[in-house]
């Protein structure tokens, strides 16, 4: 049954038929159909044939767009609703709801590359919860296909850039590095001078201090991500940089970096056969994860006390969440996998992670 926003097309026909002082029989006669057909439309049991849309619009004195509920005002209102619901899921971490919204948007607005980019990212993120290897790979291939479509057809540069990032990331994950590199080359170059720096030069006083700290905060996140935690040297560099910028240990959001840092170190120490050190690193990771979760779950906001960031208030409402589980819960699940299985028989590991 065709839906016209909150009203089916049958309900719309019934409303307009009465408005034009027409009975079901009279409308049926004009359209050369049975009155039972008109009754079925209005009861929601069937929809008129597409060939009847033109005659219906003329009989009911309405445009096809209005009959089908495709007026700009209604369309724009529904797009705004989709956007609001979609953005809310980045606060709640509800990926299942985000996926439903993306599917709804793509179905209602086929060919809109923004919504197809939404769907591709949902498919990519959903894949991580799939245990079966074939299904896991298939879901990522679906995402790659949709990302490719957006890259080819999007006219909005931001939407296109989003899908370039996605397809490069997931092609690399699938081991298709040459393809990934070709897409990565399409990513737009940043301007030589960023807008934030241009604005910084126009400010003064407290406003300039706040803006400077805001830029430092962004650069710190970018630097930590670039350094990564793939080897011990990188892990140590990450921690030293954080301790230099936030020497008082009031990390707020940055607890998540330290939790990931020590989890990464644990895996590296296991490869080196240093199991005692690996367990200690996992304990530290758990402590930082717990601190991060308290910040999110108890909605703790406040100002950093580091002299480098003390004008910045950190609010957990601004944190983007990709799932509904806590960082502690994720760590408990993560350590069930290889290479952490080498620790599973140790009493010090079981005491903390296998209660």
CSV table of C-alpha atoms in Angstrom, one decimal:
chain,number,residue,atom,x,y,z
A,1,UNK,CA,0.0,0.0,0.0
A,2,UNK,CA,1.4,3.4,-1.0
A,3,UNK,CA,1.9,5.7,2.0
A,4,UNK,CA,1.5,9.5,1.8
A,5,UNK,CA,3.5,10.5,4.8
A,6,UNK,CA,1.1,9.7,7.7
A,7,UNK,CA,-1.8,9.1,5.3
A,8,UNK,CA,-2.2,6.3,2.8
A,9,UNK,CA,-3.0,7.2,-0.8
A,10,UNK,CA,-6.4,5.6,-0.3
A,11,UNK,CA,-7.1,7.9,2.7
A,12,UNK,CA,-6.0,10.9,0.6
A,13,UNK,CA,-8.3,9.9,-2.3
A,14,UNK,CA,-11.2,9.5,0.2
A,15,UNK,CA,-10.6,12.9,1.7
A,16,UNK,CA,-10.4,14.6,-1.7
A,17,UNK,CA,-13.3,12.7,-3.1
A,18,UNK,CA,-15.6,14.0,-0.4
A,19,UNK,CA,-14.1,17.5,-0.8
A,20,UNK,CA,-15.1,17.4,-4.4
A,21,UNK,CA,-18.6,16.1,-3.6
A,22,UNK,CA,-18.1,12.7,-5.3
A,23,UNK,CA,-19.5,9.3,-4.3
A,24,UNK,CA,-17.4,6.2,-4.7
A,25,UNK,CA,-19.7,5.1,-7.5
A,26,UNK,CA,-19.3,8.4,-9.4
A,27,UNK,CA,-15.5,8.4,-9.0
A,28,UNK,CA,-15.5,4.8,-10.2
A,29,UNK,CA,-17.6,5.7,-13.3
A,30,UNK,CA,-15.3,8.5,-14.2
A,31,UNK,CA,-12.3,6.3,-14.0
A,32,UNK,CA,-13.9,3.3,-15.7
A,33,UNK,CA,-13.3,1.0,-12.7
A,34,UNK,CA,-15.6,-0.7,-10.3
A,35,UNK,CA,-16.8,1.0,-7.2
A,36,UNK,CA,-15.4,-2.0,-5.3
A,37,UNK,CA,-12.0,-1.0,-6.5
A,38,UNK,CA,-12.4,2.5,-5.2
A,39,UNK,CA,-13.6,1.1,-1.9
A,40,UNK,CA,-10.5,-1.1,-1.6
A,41,UNK,CA,-8.2,1.9,-2.2
A,42,UNK,CA,-9.9,3.8,0.5
A,43,UNK,CA,-9.9,0.9,3.0
A,44,UNK,CA,-6.1,0.4,2.3
A,45,UNK,CA,-6.6,-3.1,0.7
A,46,UNK,CA,-5.0,-2.0,-2.6
A,47,UNK,CA,-3.6,1.0,-4.5
A,48,UNK,CA,-4.7,2.5,-7.8
A,49,UNK,CA,-2.8,1.5,-10.9
A,50,UNK,CA,-0.1,4.0,-11.9
A,51,UNK,CA,-2.0,4.6,-15.1
A,52,UNK,CA,-4.9,6.1,-13.0
A,53,UNK,CA,-2.7,8.7,-11.2
A,54,UNK,CA,-3.1,11.3,-14.0
A,55,UNK,CA,-6.9,10.9,-14.3
A,56,UNK,CA,-7.2,11.0,-10.5
A,57,UNK,CA,-5.3,14.3,-10.2
A,58,UNK,CA,-7.5,15.9,-12.8
A,59,UNK,CA,-10.7,14.6,-11.2
A,60,UNK,CA,-9.7,15.6,-7.7
A,61,UNK,CA,-8.1,18.9,-8.8
A,62,UNK,CA,-4.7,18.2,-7.3
A,63,UNK,CA,-1.2,17.8,-8.6
A,64,UNK,CA,0.4,14.3,-8.7
A,65,UNK,CA,3.0,15.5,-6.1
A,66,UNK,CA,0.3,16.6,-3.7
A,67,UNK,CA,-1.7,13.4,-4.2
A,68,UNK,CA,1.4,11.3,-3.4
A,69,UNK,CA,2.5,13.6,-0.6
A,70,UNK,CA,5.6,14.9,-2.3
A,71,UNK,CA,5.2,18.6,-1.7
A,72,UNK,CA,8.5,20.4,-0.8
A,73,UNK,CA,7.3,21.4,2.7
A,74,UNK,CA,6.4,17.8,3.7
A,75,UNK,CA,9.5,16.4,2.1
A,76,UNK,CA,11.8,18.9,3.8
A,77,UNK,CA,10.0,18.3,7.2
A,78,UNK,CA,10.6,14.6,6.9
A,79,UNK,CA,14.2,15.0,5.8
A,80,UNK,CA,14.7,17.1,8.9
A,81,UNK,CA,13.1,14.4,11.1
A,82,UNK,CA,15.4,11.8,9.6
A,83,UNK,CA,18.5,13.9,10.2
A,84,UNK,CA,17.5,14.6,13.8
A,85,UNK,CA,16.8,10.9,14.5
A,86,UNK,CA,20.0,9.8,12.8
A,87,UNK,CA,22.2,12.3,14.7
A,88,UNK,CA,20.6,11.3,18.0
A,89,UNK,CA,21.9,7.7,17.4
A,90,UNK,CA,25.5,9.0,17.6
A,91,UNK,CA,24.7,10.1,21.2
A,92,UNK,CA,23.0,6.9,22.2
A,93,UNK,CA,25.2,4.5,20.2
A,94,UNK,CA,22.2,2.7,18.9
A,95,UNK,CA,23.5,1.2,15.7
A,96,UNK,CA,20.4,-0.9,15.1
A,97,UNK,CA,18.2,2.2,15.1
A,98,UNK,CA,20.7,4.1,13.0
A,99,UNK,CA,20.6,1.3,10.4
A,100,UNK,CA,16.8,1.3,10.4
A,101,UNK,CA,16.8,5.1,9.8
A,102,UNK,CA,19.3,4.8,7.0
A,103,UNK,CA,17.3,2.0,5.3
A,104,UNK,CA,14.1,4.2,5.6
A,105,UNK,CA,15.9,7.2,4.1
A,106,UNK,CA,17.3,5.2,1.2
A,107,UNK,CA,13.9,3.7,0.4
A,108,UNK,CA,12.1,7.0,0.5
A,109,UNK,CA,14.7,9.0,-1.3
A,110,UNK,CA,16.4,6.6,-3.8
A,111,UNK,CA,19.4,8.3,-5.5
A,112,UNK,CA,20.1,10.6,-2.6
A,113,UNK,CA,23.8,10.0,-2.1
A,114,UNK,CA,23.9,11.4,1.5
A,115,UNK,CA,21.5,8.7,2.6
A,116,UNK,CA,23.3,6.0,0.7
A,117,UNK,CA,26.5,7.1,2.5
A,118,UNK,CA,24.6,6.7,5.8
A,119,UNK,CA,23.6,3.2,4.9
A,120,UNK,CA,27.2,2.2,3.8
A,121,UNK,CA,28.6,3.4,7.1
A,122,UNK,CA,25.9,1.5,9.0
A,123,UNK,CA,26.7,-1.7,7.1
A,124,UNK,CA,30.4,-1.3,7.7
A,125,UNK,CA,30.0,-0.8,11.4
A,126,UNK,CA,27.4,-3.6,11.7
A,127,UNK,CA,29.9,-6.0,10.3
A,128,UNK,CA,31.9,-5.9,13.5
A,129,UNK,CA,29.1,-7.6,15.4
A,130,UNK,CA,28.9,-10.5,13.0
A,131,UNK,CA,30.6,-13.7,14.3
A,132,UNK,CA,30.4,-15.8,11.1
A,133,UNK,CA,33.4,-14.9,8.9
A,134,UNK,CA,31.5,-15.2,5.6
A,135,UNK,CA,28.7,-13.0,6.7
A,136,UNK,CA,31.2,-10.6,8.2
A,137,UNK,CA,33.0,-10.3,4.9
A,138,UNK,CA,29.7,-10.1,2.9
A,139,UNK,CA,28.4,-7.2,5.0
A,140,UNK,CA,31.6,-5.3,4.4
A,141,UNK,CA,31.4,-6.0,0.7
A,142,UNK,CA,27.9,-4.5,0.7
A,143,UNK,CA,29.2,-1.4,2.4
A,144,UNK,CA,32.1,-1.2,-0.2
A,145,UNK,CA,29.6,-1.4,-3.1
A,146,UNK,CA,27.5,1.4,-1.6
A,147,UNK,CA,30.5,3.6,-0.8
A,148,UNK,CA,31.7,3.1,-4.5
A,149,UNK,CA,28.3,4.2,-5.8
A,150,UNK,CA,28.4,7.4,-3.6
A,151,UNK,CA,31.9,8.2,-4.8
A,152,UNK,CA,30.9,7.9,-8.4
A,153,UNK,CA,27.6,9.8,-8.2
A,154,UNK,CA,27.8,12.3,-5.3
A,155,UNK,CA,27.9,16.0,-6.1
A,156,UNK,CA,28.2,17.1,-2.5
A,157,UNK,CA,32.0,17.1,-1.8
A,158,UNK,CA,31.5,16.4,1.9
A,159,UNK,CA,29.3,13.3,1.2
A,160,UNK,CA,31.8,12.1,-1.4
A,161,UNK,CA,34.7,12.6,0.9
A,162,UNK,CA,32.9,10.6,3.6
A,163,UNK,CA,32.5,7.6,1.3
A,164,UNK,CA,36.0,7.9,0.0
A,165,UNK,CA,37.2,7.6,3.6
A,166,UNK,CA,34.9,4.6,4.1
A,167,UNK,CA,35.8,2.7,1.0
A,168,UNK,CA,39.5,3.2,1.5
A,169,UNK,CA,39.3,2.0,5.0
A,170,UNK,CA,37.2,-1.1,4.3
A,171,UNK,CA,39.0,-2.1,1.1
A,172,UNK,CA,42.2,-2.0,3.1
A,173,UNK,CA,40.6,-4.2,5.8
A,174,UNK,CA,39.7,-6.7,3.1
A,175,UNK,CA,43.3,-6.7,1.9
A,176,UNK,CA,42.6,-4.9,-1.4
A,177,UNK,CA,45.3,-2.3,-0.9
A,178,UNK,CA,45.8,-1.2,-4.5
A,179,UNK,CA,42.1,-0.4,-4.9
A,180,UNK,CA,42.0,1.4,-1.6
A,181,UNK,CA,45.0,3.6,-2.5
A,182,UNK,CA,43.3,4.6,-5.8
A,183,UNK,CA,40.2,5.8,-3.8
A,184,UNK,CA,42.4,7.5,-1.2
A,185,UNK,CA,44.0,9.5,-3.9
A,186,UNK,CA,40.6,11.0,-4.6
A,187,UNK,CA,40.3,12.5,-1.1
A,188,UNK,CA,40.2,16.3,-1.3
A,189,UNK,CA,43.3,18.2,-0.3
A,190,UNK,CA,42.9,20.5,2.7
A,191,UNK,CA,43.4,24.2,2.2
A,192,UNK,CA,47.0,25.4,3.0
A,193,UNK,CA,45.6,27.7,5.7
A,194,UNK,CA,42.7,26.2,7.8
A,195,UNK,CA,39.7,28.4,8.6
A,196,UNK,CA,40.3,28.0,12.3
A,197,UNK,CA,43.8,29.5,12.0
A,198,UNK,CA,42.4,32.4,9.9
A,199,UNK,CA,39.8,33.1,12.6
A,200,UNK,CA,42.4,32.7,15.4
A,201,UNK,CA,44.3,35.7,14.0
A,202,UNK,CA,41.2,37.8,14.3
A,203,UNK,CA,40.5,37.2,18.0
A,204,UNK,CA,41.9,38.7,21.2
A,205,UNK,CA,41.8,38.3,24.9
A,206,UNK,CA,39.9,35.4,26.5
A,207,UNK,CA,38.2,34.6,23.2
A,208,UNK,CA,41.6,34.0,21.6
A,209,UNK,CA,42.8,31.9,24.5
A,210,UNK,CA,39.7,29.7,24.3
A,211,UNK,CA,40.0,29.4,20.6
A,212,UNK,CA,43.7,28.4,20.9
A,213,UNK,CA,42.9,25.7,23.4
A,214,UNK,CA,40.1,24.4,21.2
A,215,UNK,CA,42.5,24.0,18.3
A,216,UNK,CA,45.1,22.3,20.6
A,217,UNK,CA,42.4,19.9,21.7
A,218,UNK,CA,41.6,19.0,18.1
A,219,UNK,CA,45.2,18.7,17.2
A,220,UNK,CA,45.9,16.5,20.2
A,221,UNK,CA,43.1,14.0,19.2
A,222,UNK,CA,44.5,14.0,15.6
A,223,UNK,CA,48.1,13.4,16.8
A,224,UNK,CA,47.1,10.6,19.1
A,225,UNK,CA,45.2,8.9,16.3
A,226,UNK,CA,48.1,9.3,13.9
A,227,UNK,CA,50.6,7.9,16.3
A,228,UNK,CA,48.4,4.9,17.1
A,229,UNK,CA,49.3,2.0,19.4
A,230,UNK,CA,50.7,-0.6,17.0
A,231,UNK,CA,54.1,-0.9,18.7
A,232,UNK,CA,55.5,-0.2,22.1
A,233,UNK,CA,57.3,3.0,21.0
A,234,UNK,CA,54.0,4.4,19.7
A,235,UNK,CA,52.2,3.5,22.9
A,236,UNK,CA,54.9,5.2,25.0
A,237,UNK,CA,54.8,8.3,22.8
A,238,UNK,CA,51.0,8.5,23.1
A,239,UNK,CA,51.1,8.4,26.9
A,240,UNK,CA,54.0,10.8,27.2
A,241,UNK,CA,52.2,13.4,25.0
A,242,UNK,CA,49.0,13.1,27.0
A,243,UNK,CA,50.9,13.4,30.3
A,244,UNK,CA,52.7,16.5,29.0
A,245,UNK,CA,49.4,18.2,28.0
A,246,UNK,CA,47.4,16.9,30.9
A,247,UNK,CA,49.9,16.5,33.7
A,248,UNK,CA,47.4,16.4,36.5
A,249,UNK,CA,45.6,13.2,35.3
A,250,UNK,CA,42.2,14.9,34.9
A,251,UNK,CA,41.7,13.2,31.5
A,252,UNK,CA,38.0,13.2,31.0
A,253,UNK,CA,37.5,12.0,27.4
A,254,UNK,CA,41.1,11.1,26.9
A,255,UNK,CA,40.7,8.1,29.3
A,256,UNK,CA,39.5,6.2,26.2
A,257,UNK,CA,42.9,6.8,24.5
A,258,UNK,CA,44.8,5.4,27.5
A,259,UNK,CA,42.4,2.4,27.8
A,260,UNK,CA,43.1,1.6,24.2
A,261,UNK,CA,46.8,2.3,24.7
A,262,UNK,CA,47.2,-0.2,27.5
A,263,UNK,CA,45.1,-2.8,25.7
A,264,UNK,CA,47.4,-2.5,22.7
A,265,UNK,CA,50.4,-2.8,24.9
A,266,UNK,CA,49.1,-6.0,26.5
A,267,UNK,CA,48.8,-7.6,23.0
A,268,UNK,CA,52.3,-6.6,22.1
A,269,UNK,CA,53.7,-7.9,25.4
A,270,UNK,CA,51.9,-11.2,24.8
A,271,UNK,CA,53.7,-11.6,21.5
A,272,UNK,CA,57.0,-11.0,23.3
A,273,UNK,CA,56.1,-13.7,25.8
A,274,UNK,CA,56.0,-11.1,28.7
A,275,UNK,CA,52.7,-12.4,30.2
A,276,UNK,CA,53.1,-10.7,33.6
A,277,UNK,CA,53.5,-7.3,32.1
A,278,UNK,CA,50.6,-8.0,29.7
A,279,UNK,CA,48.2,-8.7,32.6
A,280,UNK,CA,49.3,-5.5,34.4
A,281,UNK,CA,48.7,-3.5,31.2
A,282,UNK,CA,45.2,-5.0,30.9
A,283,UNK,CA,44.4,-4.0,34.5
A,284,UNK,CA,45.5,-0.4,33.7
A,285,UNK,CA,43.4,-0.5,30.5
A,286,UNK,CA,40.4,-1.6,32.6
A,287,UNK,CA,40.9,1.2,35.1
A,288,UNK,CA,41.0,3.8,32.3
A,289,UNK,CA,38.0,2.3,30.6
A,290,UNK,CA,36.1,2.5,33.9
A,291,UNK,CA,37.0,6.1,34.3
A,292,UNK,CA,35.8,6.8,30.7
A,293,UNK,CA,32.5,5.0,31.3
A,294,UNK,CA,31.8,6.9,34.5
A,295,UNK,CA,32.3,10.2,32.5
A,296,UNK,CA,29.8,9.0,29.9
A,297,UNK,CA,27.2,7.2,32.0
A,298,UNK,CA,27.1,9.6,34.9
A,299,UNK,CA,27.0,12.5,32.4
A,300,UNK,CA,30.0,14.2,34.1
A,301,UNK,CA,30.9,17.5,32.6
A,302,UNK,CA,33.5,20.0,33.8
A,303,UNK,CA,36.5,22.0,32.9
A,304,UNK,CA,39.9,20.5,32.4
A,305,UNK,CA,42.4,21.6,35.1
A,306,UNK,CA,45.5,21.4,32.9
A,307,UNK,CA,46.9,24.8,32.1
A,308,UNK,CA,46.9,23.9,28.4
A,309,UNK,CA,43.1,23.2,28.3
A,310,UNK,CA,41.6,24.9,31.4
A,311,UNK,CA,39.2,27.1,29.3
A,312,UNK,CA,37.6,24.0,27.8
A,313,UNK,CA,34.5,22.4,29.3
A,314,UNK,CA,34.1,18.8,28.3
A,315,UNK,CA,30.5,17.6,28.0
A,316,UNK,CA,29.8,13.9,27.4
A,317,UNK,CA,26.8,14.8,25.3
A,318,UNK,CA,29.2,15.7,22.5
A,319,UNK,CA,30.8,12.3,22.5
A,320,UNK,CA,30.1,10.2,19.4
A,321,UNK,CA,29.1,6.6,20.3
A,322,UNK,CA,29.3,3.8,17.8
A,323,UNK,CA,27.6,1.2,20.1
A,324,UNK,CA,25.5,0.8,23.2
A,325,UNK,CA,28.0,-1.2,25.2
A,326,UNK,CA,30.4,0.4,27.7
A,327,UNK,CA,34.2,0.5,27.2
A,328,UNK,CA,34.6,-2.0,30.1
A,329,UNK,CA,32.1,-4.4,28.5
A,330,UNK,CA,34.0,-4.2,25.2
A,331,UNK,CA,37.3,-4.9,27.0
A,332,UNK,CA,35.8,-8.0,28.8
A,333,UNK,CA,34.7,-9.3,25.4
A,334,UNK,CA,37.9,-8.4,23.6
A,335,UNK,CA,40.2,-10.3,26.0
A,336,UNK,CA,38.2,-13.5,25.2
A,337,UNK,CA,39.9,-13.6,21.8
A,338,UNK,CA,43.3,-14.5,20.6
A,339,UNK,CA,46.1,-13.6,21.5
A,340,UNK,CA,44.6,-13.1,25.0
A,341,UNK,CA,43.7,-16.8,25.2
A,342,UNK,CA,47.3,-17.3,26.3
A,343,UNK,CA,46.5,-15.6,29.6
A,344,UNK,CA,43.2,-17.4,30.3
A,345,UNK,CA,44.8,-20.0,32.6
A,346,UNK,CA,46.6,-17.5,34.8
A,347,UNK,CA,45.1,-16.8,38.2
A,348,UNK,CA,45.9,-13.1,38.1
A,349,UNK,CA,44.0,-12.8,34.7
A,350,UNK,CA,41.0,-14.9,35.8
A,351,UNK,CA,40.7,-12.9,39.0
A,352,UNK,CA,40.0,-9.8,37.0
A,353,UNK,CA,38.5,-10.8,33.7
A,354,UNK,CA,37.0,-14.3,34.2
A,355,UNK,CA,34.9,-13.8,37.3
